[in-house]
Coordinates of C-alpha atoms in Angstrom, one line a residue:
X1 CA 93.7 130.4 113.4
X2 CA 91.5 127.3 113.0
X3 CA 87.7 127.5 113.7
X4 CA 84.9 124.9 113.6
X5 CA 83.9 123.7 110.2
X6 CA 80.2 124.6 110.9
X7 CA 81.0 128.3 110.5
X8 CA 82.1 127.8 106.9
X9 CA 79.3 125.4 105.9
X10 CA 76.7 128.1 106.8
X11 CA 78.3 130.5 104.3
X12 CA 78.6 128.1 101.4
X13 CA 75.1 128.2 99.9
X14 CA 75.3 131.8 99.0
X15 CA 78.1 131.3 96.5
X16 CA 78.0 127.7 95.4
X17 CA 76.1 128.3 92.2
X18 CA 78.0 131.5 91.1
X19 CA 80.7 131.4 88.3
X20 CA 83.6 133.8 88.0
X21 CA 86.5 134.7 85.8
X22 CA 90.3 134.5 86.3
X23 CA 92.5 136.9 84.2
X24 CA 96.1 137.7 84.1
X25 CA 99.3 138.1 82.0
X26 CA 102.3 135.9 81.4
X27 CA 105.7 137.5 80.7
X28 CA 109.3 136.5 80.3
X29 CA 110.9 137.0 83.8
X30 CA 114.2 138.3 82.4
X31 CA 113.2 140.5 79.4
X32 CA 109.6 141.3 80.6
X33 CA 108.3 140.5 77.1
X34 CA 104.8 138.9 76.8
X35 CA 104.8 135.1 76.4
X36 CA 102.3 134.3 73.7
X37 CA 100.6 130.9 73.0
X38 CA 101.4 129.6 76.5
X39 CA 98.9 127.0 77.8
X40 CA 96.9 128.1 80.8
X41 CA 94.6 125.9 82.7
X42 CA 93.3 124.8 86.1
X43 CA 94.8 121.6 87.3
X44 CA 92.6 118.6 86.6
X45 CA 90.3 120.6 84.4
X46 CA 89.3 119.7 80.9
X47 CA 89.2 123.3 79.6
X48 CA 92.5 124.8 78.3
X49 CA 93.3 128.4 77.3
X50 CA 96.2 130.1 75.5
X51 CA 97.7 133.5 76.1
X52 CA 97.2 136.1 73.3
X53 CA 99.9 138.1 71.6
X54 CA 100.1 140.4 74.6
X55 CA 100.5 137.4 77.0
X56 CA 97.0 137.9 78.4
X57 CA 94.6 135.2 79.3
X58 CA 91.1 134.8 80.6
X59 CA 89.5 131.7 82.2
X60 CA 85.8 131.9 82.3
X61 CA 82.9 130.0 84.1
X62 CA 85.0 129.2 87.2
X63 CA 83.0 127.9 90.2
X64 CA 84.0 128.9 93.7
X65 CA 86.7 126.8 95.1
X66 CA 90.5 126.3 95.5
X67 CA 92.5 125.6 92.3
X68 CA 96.0 125.2 91.1
X69 CA 96.6 127.6 88.1
X70 CA 99.1 126.1 85.7
X71 CA 101.0 127.9 82.9
X72 CA 103.0 125.8 80.5
X73 CA 105.2 126.7 77.5
X74 CA 107.8 124.6 75.7
X75 CA 110.5 127.1 76.1
X76 CA 109.9 127.9 79.8
X77 CA 109.7 126.3 83.2
X78 CA 106.1 125.4 84.2
X79 CA 104.4 127.7 86.6
X80 CA 101.9 126.3 89.2
X81 CA 100.3 128.2 92.0
X82 CA 97.2 127.9 94.2
X83 CA 94.5 130.4 94.2
X84 CA 91.0 130.8 95.7
X85 CA 87.9 131.8 93.8
X86 CA 85.2 132.8 96.3
X87 CA 82.7 135.6 95.5
X88 CA 84.6 137.8 93.0
X89 CA 86.5 137.6 89.7
X90 CA 90.2 137.0 90.3
X91 CA 93.0 139.1 88.7
X92 CA 96.3 137.3 88.9
X93 CA 99.5 139.4 89.2
X94 CA 101.9 139.1 86.3
X95 CA 103.2 135.6 86.0
X96 CA 107.0 135.6 85.3
X97 CA 108.3 132.6 83.5
X98 CA 112.0 131.5 83.4
X99 CA 113.5 130.2 80.3
X100 CA 114.5 126.5 80.6
X101 CA 118.2 125.9 81.1
X102 CA 119.8 122.8 79.8
X103 CA 118.9 119.9 82.1
X104 CA 121.8 117.9 83.5
X105 CA 120.1 114.5 83.3
X106 CA 121.2 110.9 82.9
X107 CA 120.6 109.5 79.4
X108 CA 118.1 106.8 80.3
X109 CA 118.4 105.2 76.8
X110 CA 121.4 103.1 77.9
X111 CA 120.4 102.7 81.6
X112 CA 120.5 98.9 82.0
X113 CA 117.6 98.7 84.5
X114 CA 115.4 101.3 82.8
X115 CA 112.7 98.8 81.6
X116 CA 112.5 97.3 85.1
X117 CA 112.2 100.6 86.8
X118 CA 109.9 102.1 84.1
X119 CA 107.6 99.1 84.6
X120 CA 107.4 99.8 88.3
X121 CA 106.8 103.5 87.6
X122 CA 103.9 102.7 85.3
X123 CA 102.3 100.3 87.9
X124 CA 102.5 102.9 90.7
X125 CA 101.7 105.9 88.5
X126 CA 98.8 104.5 86.6
X127 CA 97.5 102.4 89.5
X128 CA 96.4 98.8 90.0
X129 CA 92.8 99.1 89.0
X130 CA 91.1 97.6 86.0
X131 CA 91.1 101.1 84.5
X132 CA 94.9 101.0 84.5
X133 CA 94.9 98.1 82.1
X134 CA 93.2 100.4 79.5
X135 CA 95.7 103.2 79.9
X136 CA 98.7 103.8 77.7
X137 CA 101.6 106.2 78.2
X138 CA 102.0 107.5 74.6
X139 CA 105.5 109.1 75.1
X140 CA 107.4 107.0 77.6
X141 CA 110.7 108.3 76.3
X142 CA 110.2 111.6 78.1
X143 CA 110.3 109.8 81.5
X144 CA 113.6 109.5 83.3
X145 CA 113.8 106.8 85.9
X146 CA 116.7 105.9 88.2
X147 CA 117.2 103.6 91.2
X148 CA 119.0 105.3 94.0
X149 CA 121.0 102.6 95.9
X150 CA 121.8 104.8 98.8
X151 CA 118.3 106.0 99.5
X152 CA 116.8 102.6 98.2
X153 CA 114.1 104.2 96.1
X154 CA 113.2 104.7 92.5
X155 CA 112.9 108.3 91.4
X156 CA 111.4 109.7 88.2
X157 CA 110.9 113.0 86.5
X158 CA 110.0 114.4 83.1
X159 CA 110.8 117.8 81.5
X160 CA 107.8 117.3 79.2
X161 CA 104.2 116.5 79.7
X162 CA 103.5 112.8 80.1
X163 CA 100.6 111.9 77.8
X164 CA 98.3 109.2 79.0
X165 CA 95.5 107.8 76.8
X166 CA 92.8 106.5 79.2
X167 CA 90.4 104.4 77.2
X168 CA 88.6 103.3 80.3
X169 CA 87.3 106.8 81.1
X170 CA 87.7 108.5 77.7
X171 CA 90.4 111.1 78.5
X172 CA 93.7 112.1 77.1
X173 CA 95.7 113.3 80.1
X174 CA 98.8 115.6 79.9
X175 CA 100.6 115.2 83.2
X176 CA 103.4 117.5 84.4
X177 CA 105.3 115.3 86.8
X178 CA 106.8 117.2 89.7
X179 CA 108.0 114.5 92.1
X180 CA 107.9 110.8 92.0
X181 CA 109.5 108.2 94.2
X182 CA 108.8 104.6 95.2
X183 CA 110.5 102.4 97.7
X184 CA 110.5 98.6 97.9
X185 CA 108.3 98.7 101.1
X186 CA 105.5 100.0 98.9
X187 CA 105.6 103.6 100.0
X188 CA 105.3 106.1 97.2
X189 CA 104.9 109.8 96.6
X190 CA 103.6 111.4 93.4
X191 CA 103.0 115.1 92.8
X192 CA 102.2 117.0 89.6
X193 CA 99.6 118.8 87.6
X194 CA 97.3 117.5 84.9
X195 CA 95.2 118.7 82.0
X196 CA 92.3 116.6 80.5
X197 CA 91.0 116.3 77.0
X198 CA 88.0 114.3 75.9
X199 CA 88.8 111.4 73.6
X200 CA 86.7 111.0 70.4
X201 CA 84.5 108.0 70.4
X202 CA 81.3 106.5 69.2
X203 CA 78.0 106.9 71.0
X204 CA 78.5 103.5 72.6
X205 CA 82.0 104.6 73.8
X206 CA 80.6 107.7 75.4
X207 CA 77.8 105.8 77.1
X208 CA 80.4 103.3 78.5
X209 CA 82.7 106.2 79.6
X210 CA 79.9 107.9 81.4
X211 CA 79.1 104.8 83.4
X212 CA 82.8 104.1 84.2
X213 CA 83.4 107.7 85.2
X214 CA 80.6 107.4 87.7
X215 CA 82.1 104.1 89.0
X216 CA 85.5 105.9 89.4
X217 CA 84.0 108.8 91.2
X218 CA 81.9 107.1 93.8
X219 CA 84.1 106.2 96.8
X220 CA 87.1 108.3 95.4
X221 CA 89.0 110.9 97.3
X222 CA 87.3 113.6 95.3
X223 CA 83.9 112.2 96.3
X224 CA 84.9 112.0 100.0
X225 CA 86.3 115.5 100.3
X226 CA 83.3 117.0 98.5
X227 CA 81.0 115.1 100.9
X228 CA 83.0 116.6 103.8
X229 CA 82.6 120.1 102.5
X230 CA 78.9 119.5 101.9
X231 CA 78.5 117.9 105.3
X232 CA 77.1 114.8 103.7
X233 CA 79.7 112.2 104.7
X234 CA 77.4 109.5 106.1
X235 CA 74.7 110.2 103.5
X236 CA 77.2 109.7 100.7
X237 CA 78.2 106.3 102.1
X238 CA 81.4 107.0 103.9
X239 CA 82.3 106.0 107.5
X240 CA 85.5 107.3 109.2
X241 CA 86.9 105.1 112.0
X242 CA 89.9 105.3 114.4
X243 CA 92.9 103.1 113.7
X244 CA 95.8 103.1 116.1
X245 CA 99.3 101.7 115.3
X246 CA 101.8 101.1 118.0
X247 CA 105.4 99.9 117.5
X248 CA 105.7 96.1 117.5
X249 CA 108.5 95.1 119.9
X250 CA 109.0 91.8 118.1
X251 CA 109.6 93.4 114.7
X252 CA 113.4 93.3 114.9
X253 CA 113.5 89.8 116.3
X254 CA 115.4 87.4 114.0
X255 CA 113.0 85.3 112.1
X256 CA 110.0 87.5 112.6
X257 CA 108.2 88.6 109.4
X258 CA 105.2 90.4 110.8
X259 CA 104.2 94.0 110.7
X260 CA 106.4 96.8 112.3
X261 CA 103.3 97.9 114.3
X262 CA 100.4 96.5 116.3
X263 CA 97.2 98.0 115.1
X264 CA 93.7 98.3 116.6
X265 CA 90.6 99.3 114.6
X266 CA 87.7 100.8 116.6
X267 CA 85.1 99.7 114.1
X268 CA 82.1 100.3 116.4
X269 CA 82.9 103.9 117.2
X270 CA 82.6 106.1 114.0
X271 CA 84.4 109.5 114.3
X272 CA 82.5 112.7 114.0
X273 CA 83.7 114.8 111.0
X274 CA 83.3 118.0 113.0
X275 CA 86.0 116.8 115.3
X276 CA 88.5 116.2 112.4
X277 CA 87.9 119.1 110.1
X278 CA 88.3 122.8 110.8
X279 CA 87.9 126.0 108.9
X280 CA 91.1 128.0 108.3
X281 CA 91.5 131.8 107.8
X282 CA 91.7 131.1 104.1
X283 CA 88.2 131.0 102.5
X284 CA 87.5 127.7 100.8
X285 CA 90.4 125.9 102.6
X286 CA 89.9 123.4 105.3
X287 CA 92.3 121.6 107.7
X288 CA 92.1 117.9 108.4
X289 CA 93.8 116.6 111.6
X290 CA 93.9 113.6 113.8
X291 CA 96.4 112.1 116.3
X292 CA 95.9 108.5 115.1
X293 CA 95.2 107.0 111.6
X294 CA 91.9 107.7 109.8
X295 CA 90.3 104.5 108.5
X296 CA 87.9 105.5 105.8
X297 CA 85.5 103.0 104.3
X298 CA 83.0 103.4 101.5
X299 CA 80.0 101.3 102.4
X300 CA 78.5 101.2 99.0
X301 CA 81.4 99.3 97.4
X302 CA 82.6 95.9 98.5
X303 CA 86.3 95.5 97.9
X304 CA 88.9 93.3 99.6
X305 CA 91.4 93.4 96.7
X306 CA 93.7 95.7 98.7
X307 CA 94.0 93.7 101.9
X308 CA 97.6 92.8 101.4
X309 CA 98.5 96.3 100.2
X310 CA 97.3 98.1 103.3
X311 CA 97.6 95.3 105.9
X312 CA 94.0 95.5 107.0
X313 CA 93.1 94.1 110.4
X314 CA 91.6 90.6 110.1
X315 CA 88.3 91.8 111.4
X316 CA 88.1 94.8 109.0
X317 CA 84.7 95.4 107.2
X318 CA 84.7 94.1 103.6
X319 CA 84.4 97.5 101.9
X320 CA 86.7 99.7 99.8
X321 CA 89.1 101.1 102.4
X322 CA 91.7 103.8 102.7
X323 CA 94.0 104.6 105.6
X324 CA 95.4 108.1 106.1
X325 CA 98.4 108.6 108.3
X326 CA 99.5 112.2 109.1
X327 CA 103.1 113.4 108.5
X328 CA 102.2 116.9 109.6
X329 CA 99.7 118.3 112.0
X330 CA 97.3 119.5 109.3
X331 CA 96.4 118.3 105.8
X332 CA 94.8 121.2 104.0
X333 CA 92.1 120.6 101.4
X334 CA 89.4 122.2 99.3
X335 CA 86.6 120.9 97.2
X336 CA 89.1 119.5 94.7
X337 CA 91.2 117.5 97.2
X338 CA 94.4 117.7 99.3
X339 CA 96.5 120.8 98.8
X340 CA 99.7 119.7 100.6
X341 CA 99.9 116.0 99.7
X342 CA 103.2 115.6 101.5
X343 CA 101.3 116.0 104.8
X344 CA 99.8 112.6 104.6
X345 CA 100.5 109.0 103.6
X346 CA 97.6 107.2 101.8
X347 CA 97.2 103.4 101.8
X348 CA 94.6 101.2 100.3
X349 CA 91.9 102.0 97.7
X350 CA 92.9 105.6 96.9
X351 CA 96.6 104.7 96.7
X352 CA 96.0 101.8 94.4
X353 CA 93.7 103.8 92.1
X354 CA 96.4 105.8 90.5
X355 CA 95.9 108.3 87.7
X356 CA 93.8 105.8 85.8
X357 CA 90.8 106.7 88.0
X358 CA 91.5 110.4 88.3
X359 CA 88.7 112.7 87.0
X360 CA 88.8 116.4 86.0
X361 CA 88.1 118.9 88.7
X362 CA 84.9 120.0 86.9
X363 CA 83.5 116.5 86.8
X364 CA 80.2 115.9 88.5
X365 CA 78.2 112.6 88.2

């Protein structure tokens, strides 16, 4: 059952400064033997742990919130599951890993359009920001890409972590790609888990990274959803407006090259966050819902570079802008962002940012 957000906000201060522990054990699903030296981490966190000889692990200093627990081992399928840390230590039931079977995949080495499709993958995956120009995928050979003519989309997957060196923000990112697709109309879907490591650098590098991390954070989806949870949306510089899109009757007319919809932005009528966000029966999880599109602007950053990408109305305010369209009735989120990404379509600043601007879940400016 959904309840007003205010009820949850009143309960947050009592636990927001506490830290807890997550413990558990990893075993082979078939033989029930402990899996030693498996990597265990929280998605988008910089701290990594390993299971001991008995398959046990312990993650310490965990702040309250919703996380994705990831377990990865070279001989097993990757495990990922959502858990909530609220006001107690968390003991995870035994995690059963399946041994990897041989994957029936196309050998991309001789795929004639691999370089073209890989280039598109990199642009969408890394993003179109200045940060993306300073990112390098260190092991592109582990990425399998293919254009599906029937579905008219590029798909990609990897059975190994994709390693990205981000010299803009000072991270080595190991990304476990779950789902990727991209269509010529610009629509894309990316889902996966990531682990962060700090790059080594000089004092001047670290100073530059600190500044650029702050730039990446302010106005980001992480910043927005944290401001929602903290009931500080307007104070943090965000404004949420109503955007309607109605089918354009002229779209299929021969010779017409306009948009498939007619859109109207209600720029003088900001939406109240309490009318969009609700508490769920799961502590630390919220539900975002709206019948039309959400038009989110960050008023502390001027940016019109994504006008063509998101087809902004001509009278749109000149700020960094993101449009959210709902595929499902509710998009669930916590302090670390959207939990069910398939529930929404994101256009604009957040979509163009890519992994080149993503920060660890434990980052605070």
